[in-house]
């Protein structure tokens, strides 16, 4: 096997790889749900929206017989359909049931937990302030768990300042699972300062995988001249990893594939960090490592911030 090609006079590049990185338990489960549905029901299996935010993963599943659609009206009456890991409004399974569609819900269990929390807060007659990014599928799904007008979306501290509620009103807050831990803490602090009696979840809604990946970037970013994040531009948790690095003063670049690396980025760089969002497979991380090795001799080191052993069960209809 030939050694990677690079300039003989190129200085070595220190590569710090974050751990954990890439697939989380919810993404693993969602992909396996589509694969098991294809095995059980045969192709095609329809999937409402991208099962996870990664083009490579979507293309791989298309090759196995999955058909991705935007809405249920694109799904034939006799075809099985899978809902994405981000969760869906209640109206979606209701429509599927009305049409007697065979559907499998791949919503991440941690997102489903937020949905249940929303229902409980409404039962207690509390208006919900939801911290999240407008237009993200998870936000649309969570806000769709309650009636219009029962939940208000905020993204920033400035949004909190504009809220129309009195300080003594019955309020609760919940958050999207893939937010920046630091930014979200600031918004929660603003809410709790303005509404001292606001009710929050017992445990943080931001998922373990999002928190762990951000912690790993914090571990390595200070020692790097540049951090590469493998992920999709519509992946909230991947975008947050870039922001975490840049907040620490280290430039971050979001890339989907190794081919997007500009060799000029490495000019003057001695140490580069590498991580991947929760919906990016490890094969894409190794692809980036191979590409870097062709540009400079590599000294590779893993920086571990946490160990992950979380596994989520598959829906019963695929295991019985």
Short mmCIF file of C-alpha atoms in Angstrom, two decimals:
data_model
loop_
_atom_site.label_atom_id
_atom_site.label_comp_id
_atom_site.label_asym_id
_atom_site.label_seq_id
_atom_site.Cartn_x
_atom_site.Cartn_y
_atom_site.Cartn_z
CA UNK A 1 0.00 0.00 0.00
CA UNK A 2 1.46 3.36 -1.01
CA UNK A 3 2.04 6.05 1.59
CA UNK A 4 -0.25 9.11 1.33
CA UNK A 5 1.03 11.75 -1.07
CA UNK A 6 2.04 15.08 0.41
CA UNK A 7 4.83 17.58 -0.01
CA UNK A 8 8.02 16.18 1.52
CA UNK A 9 8.79 19.53 3.09
CA UNK A 10 5.30 19.98 4.58
CA UNK A 11 5.43 20.28 8.37
CA UNK A 12 3.56 17.62 10.36
CA UNK A 13 -0.04 18.41 11.31
CA UNK A 14 -1.27 17.59 14.79
CA UNK A 15 -4.80 16.18 14.52
CA UNK A 16 -6.96 16.14 17.66
CA UNK A 17 -10.09 14.03 17.15
CA UNK A 18 -13.00 14.60 19.52
CA UNK A 19 -14.67 11.76 21.38
CA UNK A 20 -17.55 11.31 21.49
CA UNK A 21 -18.44 12.39 17.97
CA UNK A 22 -20.83 11.36 15.21
CA UNK A 23 -23.85 9.10 15.59
CA UNK A 24 -25.83 9.23 18.83
CA UNK A 25 -28.23 6.55 20.09
CA UNK A 26 -31.26 8.35 18.63
CA UNK A 27 -29.70 8.52 15.17
CA UNK A 28 -28.55 4.89 15.32
CA UNK A 29 -32.09 3.89 16.26
CA UNK A 30 -33.73 5.98 13.51
CA UNK A 31 -31.52 4.53 10.77
CA UNK A 32 -32.06 1.00 12.08
CA UNK A 33 -35.83 1.59 12.07
CA UNK A 34 -35.76 2.39 8.35
CA UNK A 35 -33.54 -0.62 7.63
CA UNK A 36 -35.73 -2.97 9.71
CA UNK A 37 -38.87 -1.59 8.04
CA UNK A 38 -37.34 -2.34 4.64
CA UNK A 39 -36.53 -5.88 5.79
CA UNK A 40 -40.00 -6.47 7.21
CA UNK A 41 -42.22 -4.75 4.66
CA UNK A 42 -40.01 -4.73 1.58
CA UNK A 43 -39.16 -1.73 -0.60
CA UNK A 44 -40.30 0.89 -0.98
CA UNK A 45 -40.63 2.29 2.55
CA UNK A 46 -41.54 5.97 2.62
CA UNK A 47 -39.86 8.34 5.07
CA UNK A 48 -41.42 11.69 5.96
CA UNK A 49 -38.59 14.25 5.85
CA UNK A 50 -34.90 13.36 6.15
CA UNK A 51 -34.68 10.57 8.73
CA UNK A 52 -31.64 12.43 10.13
CA UNK A 53 -29.92 15.54 8.80
CA UNK A 54 -27.20 13.95 6.70
CA UNK A 55 -27.19 13.68 2.90
CA UNK A 56 -24.82 10.66 2.89
CA UNK A 57 -27.10 8.70 5.24
CA UNK A 58 -30.19 9.63 3.21
CA UNK A 59 -28.53 8.53 -0.06
CA UNK A 60 -27.46 5.21 1.49
CA UNK A 61 -31.04 4.52 2.59
CA UNK A 62 -32.41 5.54 -0.81
CA UNK A 63 -30.13 2.92 -2.31
CA UNK A 64 -31.79 0.31 -0.09
CA UNK A 65 -35.31 1.29 -1.15
CA UNK A 66 -36.34 4.22 1.05
CA UNK A 67 -38.29 7.06 -0.58
CA UNK A 68 -38.11 10.43 1.17
CA UNK A 69 -41.11 12.75 1.00
CA UNK A 70 -42.06 16.08 2.50
CA UNK A 71 -45.63 15.27 3.52
CA UNK A 72 -47.96 12.29 3.91
CA UNK A 73 -50.01 13.19 0.84
CA UNK A 74 -47.06 11.86 -1.20
CA UNK A 75 -47.37 8.42 0.44
CA UNK A 76 -49.61 5.81 -1.27
CA UNK A 77 -52.34 4.34 0.92
CA UNK A 78 -50.86 0.84 0.93
CA UNK A 79 -47.23 1.84 1.69
CA UNK A 80 -45.42 1.88 5.06
CA UNK A 81 -44.09 5.25 6.24
CA UNK A 82 -41.49 6.20 8.85
CA UNK A 83 -41.49 9.51 10.75
CA UNK A 84 -38.09 11.16 11.20
CA UNK A 85 -36.01 11.26 14.38
CA UNK A 86 -36.84 14.94 14.93
CA UNK A 87 -40.46 14.25 15.85
CA UNK A 88 -43.71 15.31 14.21
CA UNK A 89 -46.78 17.36 15.20
CA UNK A 90 -49.71 15.34 16.55
CA UNK A 91 -51.57 16.08 13.33
CA UNK A 92 -49.21 13.80 11.36
CA UNK A 93 -49.92 10.46 13.11
CA UNK A 94 -53.57 11.53 13.30
CA UNK A 95 -53.67 11.88 9.51
CA UNK A 96 -51.80 8.59 9.10
CA UNK A 97 -54.34 6.83 11.34
CA UNK A 98 -57.26 8.41 9.47
CA UNK A 99 -55.84 7.09 6.20
CA UNK A 100 -55.09 3.73 7.87
CA UNK A 101 -51.42 4.01 6.87
CA UNK A 102 -48.92 1.60 8.38
CA UNK A 103 -46.53 4.00 10.12
CA UNK A 104 -43.47 3.64 12.34
CA UNK A 105 -42.41 6.56 14.52
CA UNK A 106 -38.61 7.01 14.67
CA UNK A 107 -38.79 10.09 16.92
CA UNK A 108 -35.79 10.12 19.26
CA UNK A 109 -36.96 9.06 22.75
CA UNK A 110 -35.35 12.19 24.21
CA UNK A 111 -37.49 14.35 21.91
CA UNK A 112 -40.55 12.28 22.83
CA UNK A 113 -39.77 13.03 26.48
CA UNK A 114 -40.04 16.77 25.73
CA UNK A 115 -43.38 16.14 23.98
CA UNK A 116 -44.73 14.43 27.12
CA UNK A 117 -43.46 17.29 29.28
CA UNK A 118 -45.33 19.75 27.07
CA UNK A 119 -48.57 17.82 27.52
CA UNK A 120 -48.12 17.74 31.31
CA UNK A 121 -47.51 21.50 31.50
CA UNK A 122 -50.64 22.20 29.48
CA UNK A 123 -52.62 19.91 31.82
CA UNK A 124 -51.42 22.19 34.65
CA UNK A 125 -52.76 25.22 32.73
CA UNK A 126 -49.30 26.67 32.16
CA UNK A 127 -48.32 28.53 29.00
CA UNK A 128 -45.08 27.09 27.62
CA UNK A 129 -42.08 29.16 26.55
CA UNK A 130 -40.15 26.95 24.13
CA UNK A 131 -36.47 27.71 23.55
CA UNK A 132 -35.47 26.64 20.05
CA UNK A 133 -34.71 27.62 16.47
CA UNK A 134 -37.68 28.66 14.32
CA UNK A 135 -38.35 26.33 11.41
CA UNK A 136 -36.32 23.40 12.74
CA UNK A 137 -38.26 20.10 12.37
CA UNK A 138 -37.92 19.33 16.09
CA UNK A 139 -39.39 22.72 16.99
CA UNK A 140 -42.28 22.25 14.55
CA UNK A 141 -42.92 18.79 16.00
CA UNK A 142 -42.82 19.92 19.63
CA UNK A 143 -44.99 22.99 19.11
CA UNK A 144 -47.40 20.70 17.26
CA UNK A 145 -48.00 18.70 20.46
CA UNK A 146 -50.24 21.45 21.84
CA UNK A 147 -53.01 23.68 20.54
CA UNK A 148 -52.06 26.91 18.72
CA UNK A 149 -51.49 29.71 21.23
CA UNK A 150 -50.43 27.42 24.09
CA UNK A 151 -46.70 27.66 23.34
CA UNK A 152 -44.45 30.63 22.50
CA UNK A 153 -41.07 30.22 20.78
CA UNK A 154 -38.01 32.20 21.88
CA UNK A 155 -34.50 31.99 20.43
CA UNK A 156 -32.58 34.72 22.25
CA UNK A 157 -32.44 36.85 25.38
CA UNK A 158 -33.91 39.67 23.29
CA UNK A 159 -36.93 37.47 22.56
CA UNK A 160 -37.40 36.93 26.30
CA UNK A 161 -37.43 40.70 26.87
CA UNK A 162 -40.28 41.05 24.34
CA UNK A 163 -42.56 38.43 25.94
CA UNK A 164 -46.00 39.88 26.78
CA UNK A 165 -46.66 37.88 29.97
CA UNK A 166 -46.93 39.31 33.48
CA UNK A 167 -44.40 38.13 36.06
CA UNK A 168 -47.04 36.25 38.05
CA UNK A 169 -48.57 34.28 35.15
CA UNK A 170 -48.47 30.47 35.13
CA UNK A 171 -45.55 29.69 32.81
CA UNK A 172 -43.21 26.81 32.04
CA UNK A 173 -40.20 26.48 29.74
CA UNK A 174 -38.88 23.62 27.63
CA UNK A 175 -36.00 23.47 25.14
CA UNK A 176 -35.05 21.93 21.83
CA UNK A 177 -32.66 19.02 22.47
CA UNK A 178 -29.88 20.13 20.09
CA UNK A 179 -29.10 23.64 21.31
CA UNK A 180 -25.89 25.24 22.55
CA UNK A 181 -25.59 24.41 26.25
CA UNK A 182 -24.09 27.84 27.01
CA UNK A 183 -26.51 29.92 24.92
CA UNK A 184 -29.50 28.04 26.33
CA UNK A 185 -28.33 28.60 29.89
CA UNK A 186 -28.26 32.35 29.22
CA UNK A 187 -31.83 32.31 27.85
CA UNK A 188 -33.06 30.23 30.81
CA UNK A 189 -31.37 32.63 33.23
CA UNK A 190 -33.16 35.54 31.51
CA UNK A 191 -36.50 33.71 31.77
CA UNK A 192 -36.00 32.88 35.44
CA UNK A 193 -34.97 36.46 36.21
CA UNK A 194 -38.04 37.92 34.48
CA UNK A 195 -40.43 35.18 35.65
CA UNK A 196 -39.21 33.94 39.07
CA UNK A 197 -42.06 31.40 39.35
CA UNK A 198 -41.58 29.83 35.91
CA UNK A 199 -41.54 26.03 35.96
CA UNK A 200 -38.72 24.13 34.24
CA UNK A 201 -37.98 20.47 33.56
CA UNK A 202 -36.36 18.47 36.38
CA UNK A 203 -33.51 17.50 34.07
CA UNK A 204 -32.06 19.50 31.21
CA UNK A 205 -33.80 18.88 27.88
CA UNK A 206 -30.60 19.29 25.86
CA UNK A 207 -29.70 15.70 25.06
CA UNK A 208 -26.67 13.89 26.45
CA UNK A 209 -25.14 13.53 22.97
CA UNK A 210 -25.39 17.24 22.18
CA UNK A 211 -23.87 18.14 25.57
CA UNK A 212 -21.08 15.56 25.25
CA UNK A 213 -20.11 16.63 21.73
CA UNK A 214 -19.97 20.26 22.79
CA UNK A 215 -17.87 19.33 25.84
CA UNK A 216 -15.43 17.42 23.61
CA UNK A 217 -15.00 20.44 21.32
CA UNK A 218 -14.33 22.62 24.37
CA UNK A 219 -11.61 20.15 25.42
CA UNK A 220 -9.73 20.38 22.14
CA UNK A 221 -10.55 23.80 20.66
CA UNK A 222 -8.21 25.75 22.94
CA UNK A 223 -5.27 23.71 21.66
CA UNK A 224 -6.20 24.02 17.98
CA UNK A 225 -5.68 26.61 15.26
CA UNK A 226 -8.77 25.35 13.39
CA UNK A 227 -11.65 22.95 14.11
CA UNK A 228 -13.42 21.01 11.36
CA UNK A 229 -16.97 19.81 12.04
CA UNK A 230 -18.38 17.09 9.79
CA UNK A 231 -22.11 17.71 9.49
CA UNK A 232 -24.94 19.11 7.42
CA UNK A 233 -25.80 22.82 7.18
CA UNK A 234 -29.34 22.04 8.37
CA UNK A 235 -28.08 20.03 11.36
CA UNK A 236 -28.64 22.11 14.50
CA UNK A 237 -26.21 20.18 16.69
CA UNK A 238 -23.45 20.39 14.03
CA UNK A 239 -23.85 24.17 13.70
CA UNK A 240 -23.63 24.48 17.47
CA UNK A 241 -20.27 22.64 17.46
CA UNK A 242 -18.84 25.28 15.11
CA UNK A 243 -20.19 28.00 17.41
CA UNK A 244 -18.67 26.37 20.51
CA UNK A 245 -15.24 26.39 18.88
CA UNK A 246 -15.55 29.97 17.69
CA UNK A 247 -16.77 31.12 21.11
CA UNK A 248 -13.42 29.86 22.45
CA UNK A 249 -11.57 31.89 19.83
CA UNK A 250 -10.77 29.03 17.44
CA UNK A 251 -12.08 29.28 13.86
CA UNK A 252 -14.51 26.49 12.96
CA UNK A 253 -15.52 25.13 9.55
CA UNK A 254 -18.60 23.03 8.83
CA UNK A 255 -18.04 20.51 6.03
CA UNK A 256 -20.24 17.73 4.69
CA UNK A 257 -17.50 15.76 2.91
CA UNK A 258 -13.69 15.75 2.72
CA UNK A 259 -13.80 17.24 -0.78
CA UNK A 260 -14.91 20.55 0.74
CA UNK A 261 -11.56 21.03 2.54
CA UNK A 262 -9.61 23.95 1.12
CA UNK A 263 -5.85 23.23 1.43
CA UNK A 264 -5.37 26.96 2.08
CA UNK A 265 -7.14 26.48 5.42
CA UNK A 266 -4.02 24.64 6.63
CA UNK A 267 -1.64 27.52 5.93
CA UNK A 268 0.05 28.36 9.23
CA UNK A 269 -1.97 25.68 11.06
CA UNK A 270 0.00 23.41 13.41
CA UNK A 271 -2.91 21.72 15.20
CA UNK A 272 -6.34 20.97 13.79
CA UNK A 273 -9.38 19.61 15.62
CA UNK A 274 -11.93 17.26 14.11
CA UNK A 275 -15.40 16.27 15.25
CA UNK A 276 -18.76 15.29 13.76
CA UNK A 277 -22.37 16.13 14.46
CA UNK A 278 -24.71 13.50 15.85
CA UNK A 279 -26.08 12.55 12.41
CA UNK A 280 -22.70 12.20 10.65
CA UNK A 281 -21.35 8.63 10.22
CA UNK A 282 -17.79 7.71 11.19
CA UNK A 283 -16.98 6.81 7.57
CA UNK A 284 -17.10 10.54 6.76
CA UNK A 285 -14.75 11.35 9.65
CA UNK A 286 -12.20 8.83 8.37
CA UNK A 287 -12.61 10.26 4.88
CA UNK A 288 -11.53 13.65 6.27
CA UNK A 289 -8.57 12.10 8.09
CA UNK A 290 -7.42 10.45 4.85
CA UNK A 291 -7.77 13.74 2.96
CA UNK A 292 -5.71 15.62 5.57
CA UNK A 293 -3.05 12.90 5.44
CA UNK A 294 -2.61 13.58 1.73
CA UNK A 295 -1.89 17.24 2.47
CA UNK A 296 0.39 16.92 5.50
CA UNK A 297 2.03 14.17 7.60
CA UNK A 298 -0.40 13.54 10.50
CA UNK A 299 0.09 13.03 14.21
CA UNK A 300 -3.33 11.79 15.33
CA UNK A 301 -4.61 11.91 18.93
CA UNK A 302 -8.08 11.32 20.39
CA UNK A 303 -9.40 13.74 23.03
CA UNK A 304 -12.10 12.03 25.12
CA UNK A 305 -14.62 14.10 27.08
CA UNK A 306 -17.16 11.36 27.92
CA UNK A 307 -18.00 7.70 27.39
CA UNK A 308 -21.36 6.95 25.78
CA UNK A 309 -23.21 3.67 26.27
CA UNK A 310 -26.77 4.78 25.62
CA UNK A 311 -28.93 2.46 23.51
CA UNK A 312 -32.62 2.99 22.67
CA UNK A 313 -35.06 0.16 22.02
CA UNK A 314 -36.71 -0.22 18.63
CA UNK A 315 -40.50 0.18 18.31
CA UNK A 316 -42.32 -3.01 19.26
CA UNK A 317 -43.88 -3.39 15.81
CA UNK A 318 -40.40 -4.05 14.33
CA UNK A 319 -39.25 -6.52 17.00
CA UNK A 320 -42.28 -8.80 17.45
#
